[in-house]
């Protein structure tokens, strides 16, 4: 990941409009800041959310609130709680998808 040239930027995430993204179940609200090819997001998953796709994109994901289950296509599962993160490269290791029983708030850079 390379951060493109930009001025020092402060983001008030409460002022970044949200877009809704339906999951297989539940929904995600994305507050997104696009910087060239870099995407920085504050994401909120509703309780019962399950992603509607397997993802091959690389991410740095940090759990701010709640609990997130990340499943890899090869069957491995990881539970992340507030204060935990994962890092995965583009097309790295195995495709992944997220779910949460309780809801979760995440900070993601990809």
PDB file of C-alpha atoms in Angstrom:
ATOM      1  CA  UNK A   1       0.000   0.000   0.000  1.00  0.00           C
ATOM      2  CA  UNK A   2       1.353   3.381  -0.958  1.00  0.00           C
ATOM      3  CA  UNK A   3      -0.287   6.535   0.336  1.00  0.00           C
ATOM      4  CA  UNK A   4      -0.476   9.040  -2.514  1.00  0.00           C
ATOM      5  CA  UNK A   5       0.681  12.623  -2.133  1.00  0.00           C
ATOM      6  CA  UNK A   6      -1.846  14.664  -0.183  1.00  0.00           C
ATOM      7  CA  UNK A   7      -1.836  17.504   2.322  1.00  0.00           C
ATOM      8  CA  UNK A   8      -2.130  16.785   6.026  1.00  0.00           C
ATOM      9  CA  UNK A   9      -5.789  15.820   6.392  1.00  0.00           C
ATOM     10  CA  UNK A  10      -8.036  15.634   9.453  1.00  0.00           C
ATOM     11  CA  UNK A  11     -11.256  13.644   9.096  1.00  0.00           C
ATOM     12  CA  UNK A  12     -14.353  14.050  11.261  1.00  0.00           C
ATOM     13  CA  UNK A  13     -15.977  10.694  10.480  1.00  0.00           C
ATOM     14  CA  UNK A  14     -19.333  11.923  11.809  1.00  0.00           C
ATOM     15  CA  UNK A  15     -19.445  14.330   8.857  1.00  0.00           C
ATOM     16  CA  UNK A  16     -18.564  11.770   6.162  1.00  0.00           C
ATOM     17  CA  UNK A  17     -21.811  10.572   4.537  1.00  0.00           C
ATOM     18  CA  UNK A  18     -22.603   6.882   4.938  1.00  0.00           C
ATOM     19  CA  UNK A  19     -23.493   4.477   2.155  1.00  0.00           C
ATOM     20  CA  UNK A  20     -25.498   1.304   2.843  1.00  0.00           C
ATOM     21  CA  UNK A  21     -24.248  -2.061   1.649  1.00  0.00           C
ATOM     22  CA  UNK A  22     -26.507  -5.083   2.040  1.00  0.00           C
ATOM     23  CA  UNK A  23     -24.957  -8.285   3.272  1.00  0.00           C
ATOM     24  CA  UNK A  24     -26.309 -11.772   2.745  1.00  0.00           C
ATOM     25  CA  UNK A  25     -27.948 -10.879   6.040  1.00  0.00           C
ATOM     26  CA  UNK A  26     -27.847  -7.502   7.783  1.00  0.00           C
ATOM     27  CA  UNK A  27     -26.197  -4.406   6.410  1.00  0.00           C
ATOM     28  CA  UNK A  28     -23.013  -2.376   6.537  1.00  0.00           C
ATOM     29  CA  UNK A  29     -22.732   1.406   6.723  1.00  0.00           C
ATOM     30  CA  UNK A  30     -19.542   2.710   5.119  1.00  0.00           C
ATOM     31  CA  UNK A  31     -18.107   6.158   5.746  1.00  0.00           C
ATOM     32  CA  UNK A  32     -15.440   6.314   3.024  1.00  0.00           C
ATOM     33  CA  UNK A  33     -12.523   8.596   2.261  1.00  0.00           C
ATOM     34  CA  UNK A  34     -10.956   7.876  -1.145  1.00  0.00           C
ATOM     35  CA  UNK A  35      -7.377   9.031  -1.627  1.00  0.00           C
ATOM     36  CA  UNK A  36      -6.287   7.967  -5.110  1.00  0.00           C
ATOM     37  CA  UNK A  37      -6.251   4.157  -5.041  1.00  0.00           C
ATOM     38  CA  UNK A  38      -6.291   4.152  -1.236  1.00  0.00           C
ATOM     39  CA  UNK A  39      -9.602   3.746   0.583  1.00  0.00           C
ATOM     40  CA  UNK A  40      -9.990   4.609   4.280  1.00  0.00           C
ATOM     41  CA  UNK A  41     -13.283   3.606   5.897  1.00  0.00           C
ATOM     42  CA  UNK A  42     -15.204   3.650   9.131  1.00  0.00           C
ATOM     43  CA  UNK A  43     -17.596   0.708   8.814  1.00  0.00           C
ATOM     44  CA  UNK A  44     -20.499  -0.336  11.021  1.00  0.00           C
ATOM     45  CA  UNK A  45     -21.971  -3.838  10.686  1.00  0.00           C
ATOM     46  CA  UNK A  46     -25.478  -4.410  12.008  1.00  0.00           C
ATOM     47  CA  UNK A  47     -26.127  -7.315  14.377  1.00  0.00           C
ATOM     48  CA  UNK A  48     -26.540 -10.494  12.329  1.00  0.00           C
ATOM     49  CA  UNK A  49     -24.439  -9.185   9.414  1.00  0.00           C
ATOM     50  CA  UNK A  50     -22.913 -11.714   7.002  1.00  0.00           C
ATOM     51  CA  UNK A  51     -20.955 -10.505   3.966  1.00  0.00           C
ATOM     52  CA  UNK A  52     -22.519 -11.390   0.628  1.00  0.00           C
ATOM     53  CA  UNK A  53     -19.173 -12.244  -1.021  1.00  0.00           C
ATOM     54  CA  UNK A  54     -15.692 -13.652  -0.486  1.00  0.00           C
ATOM     55  CA  UNK A  55     -13.120 -10.852  -0.637  1.00  0.00           C
ATOM     56  CA  UNK A  56      -9.618 -11.030  -2.133  1.00  0.00           C
ATOM     57  CA  UNK A  57      -8.702  -7.394  -1.503  1.00  0.00           C
ATOM     58  CA  UNK A  58      -5.970  -6.607   1.008  1.00  0.00           C
ATOM     59  CA  UNK A  59      -6.951  -4.756   4.185  1.00  0.00           C
ATOM     60  CA  UNK A  60      -5.688  -3.474   7.467  1.00  0.00           C
ATOM     61  CA  UNK A  61      -8.775  -3.841   9.658  1.00  0.00           C
ATOM     62  CA  UNK A  62      -9.073  -2.691  13.275  1.00  0.00           C
ATOM     63  CA  UNK A  63     -12.078  -3.497  15.487  1.00  0.00           C
ATOM     64  CA  UNK A  64     -13.188  -0.426  17.441  1.00  0.00           C
ATOM     65  CA  UNK A  65     -16.342  -1.880  19.008  1.00  0.00           C
ATOM     66  CA  UNK A  66     -18.172  -5.191  19.109  1.00  0.00           C
ATOM     67  CA  UNK A  67     -16.990  -8.557  17.865  1.00  0.00           C
ATOM     68  CA  UNK A  68     -16.170  -9.685  14.331  1.00  0.00           C
ATOM     69  CA  UNK A  69     -15.869 -13.195  12.949  1.00  0.00           C
ATOM     70  CA  UNK A  70     -13.626 -13.506   9.911  1.00  0.00           C
ATOM     71  CA  UNK A  71     -13.840 -16.735   7.950  1.00  0.00           C
ATOM     72  CA  UNK A  72     -11.296 -17.755   5.336  1.00  0.00           C
ATOM     73  CA  UNK A  73     -12.460 -19.725   2.313  1.00  0.00           C
ATOM     74  CA  UNK A  74     -10.252 -22.628   3.418  1.00  0.00           C
ATOM     75  CA  UNK A  75     -12.381 -22.985   6.574  1.00  0.00           C
ATOM     76  CA  UNK A  76     -10.256 -21.194   9.170  1.00  0.00           C
ATOM     77  CA  UNK A  77     -12.129 -18.775  11.429  1.00  0.00           C
ATOM     78  CA  UNK A  78     -10.863 -15.921  13.576  1.00  0.00           C
ATOM     79  CA  UNK A  79     -12.782 -13.962  16.205  1.00  0.00           C
ATOM     80  CA  UNK A  80     -11.665 -10.391  16.684  1.00  0.00           C
ATOM     81  CA  UNK A  81     -12.783  -8.232  19.596  1.00  0.00           C
ATOM     82  CA  UNK A  82     -12.376  -4.510  20.199  1.00  0.00           C
ATOM     83  CA  UNK A  83      -8.687  -3.637  20.166  1.00  0.00           C
ATOM     84  CA  UNK A  84      -7.721  -6.394  17.712  1.00  0.00           C
ATOM     85  CA  UNK A  85      -6.804  -6.186  14.033  1.00  0.00           C
ATOM     86  CA  UNK A  86      -5.955  -8.277  11.022  1.00  0.00           C
ATOM     87  CA  UNK A  87      -3.774  -7.572   8.033  1.00  0.00           C
ATOM     88  CA  UNK A  88      -4.053  -9.391   4.710  1.00  0.00           C
ATOM     89  CA  UNK A  89      -2.561  -8.679   1.282  1.00  0.00           C
ATOM     90  CA  UNK A  90      -4.357  -8.503  -2.057  1.00  0.00           C
ATOM     91  CA  UNK A  91      -5.067 -12.093  -3.088  1.00  0.00           C
ATOM     92  CA  UNK A  92      -3.129 -13.226  -0.010  1.00  0.00           C
ATOM     93  CA  UNK A  93      -3.438 -16.469   1.948  1.00  0.00           C
ATOM     94  CA  UNK A  94      -7.160 -17.131   1.353  1.00  0.00           C
ATOM     95  CA  UNK A  95     -10.262 -15.151   0.411  1.00  0.00           C
ATOM     96  CA  UNK A  96     -12.129 -13.943   3.487  1.00  0.00           C
ATOM     97  CA  UNK A  97     -15.559 -12.751   4.587  1.00  0.00           C
ATOM     98  CA  UNK A  98     -16.898 -11.137   7.733  1.00  0.00           C
ATOM     99  CA  UNK A  99     -19.864 -11.692   9.987  1.00  0.00           C
ATOM    100  CA  UNK A 100     -21.013 -10.519  13.394  1.00  0.00           C
ATOM    101  CA  UNK A 101     -23.740 -11.672  15.741  1.00  0.00           C
ATOM    102  CA  UNK A 102     -23.660  -8.548  17.926  1.00  0.00           C
ATOM    103  CA  UNK A 103     -22.633  -5.811  15.473  1.00  0.00           C
ATOM    104  CA  UNK A 104     -19.222  -4.251  15.060  1.00  0.00           C
ATOM    105  CA  UNK A 105     -17.562  -0.922  14.286  1.00  0.00           C
ATOM    106  CA  UNK A 106     -14.365  -1.109  12.250  1.00  0.00           C
ATOM    107  CA  UNK A 107     -11.633   1.126  10.874  1.00  0.00           C
ATOM    108  CA  UNK A 108     -10.329  -0.235   7.573  1.00  0.00           C
ATOM    109  CA  UNK A 109      -7.556   0.866   5.232  1.00  0.00           C
ATOM    110  CA  UNK A 110      -7.351  -0.802   1.822  1.00  0.00           C
TER     111      UNK A 110
END
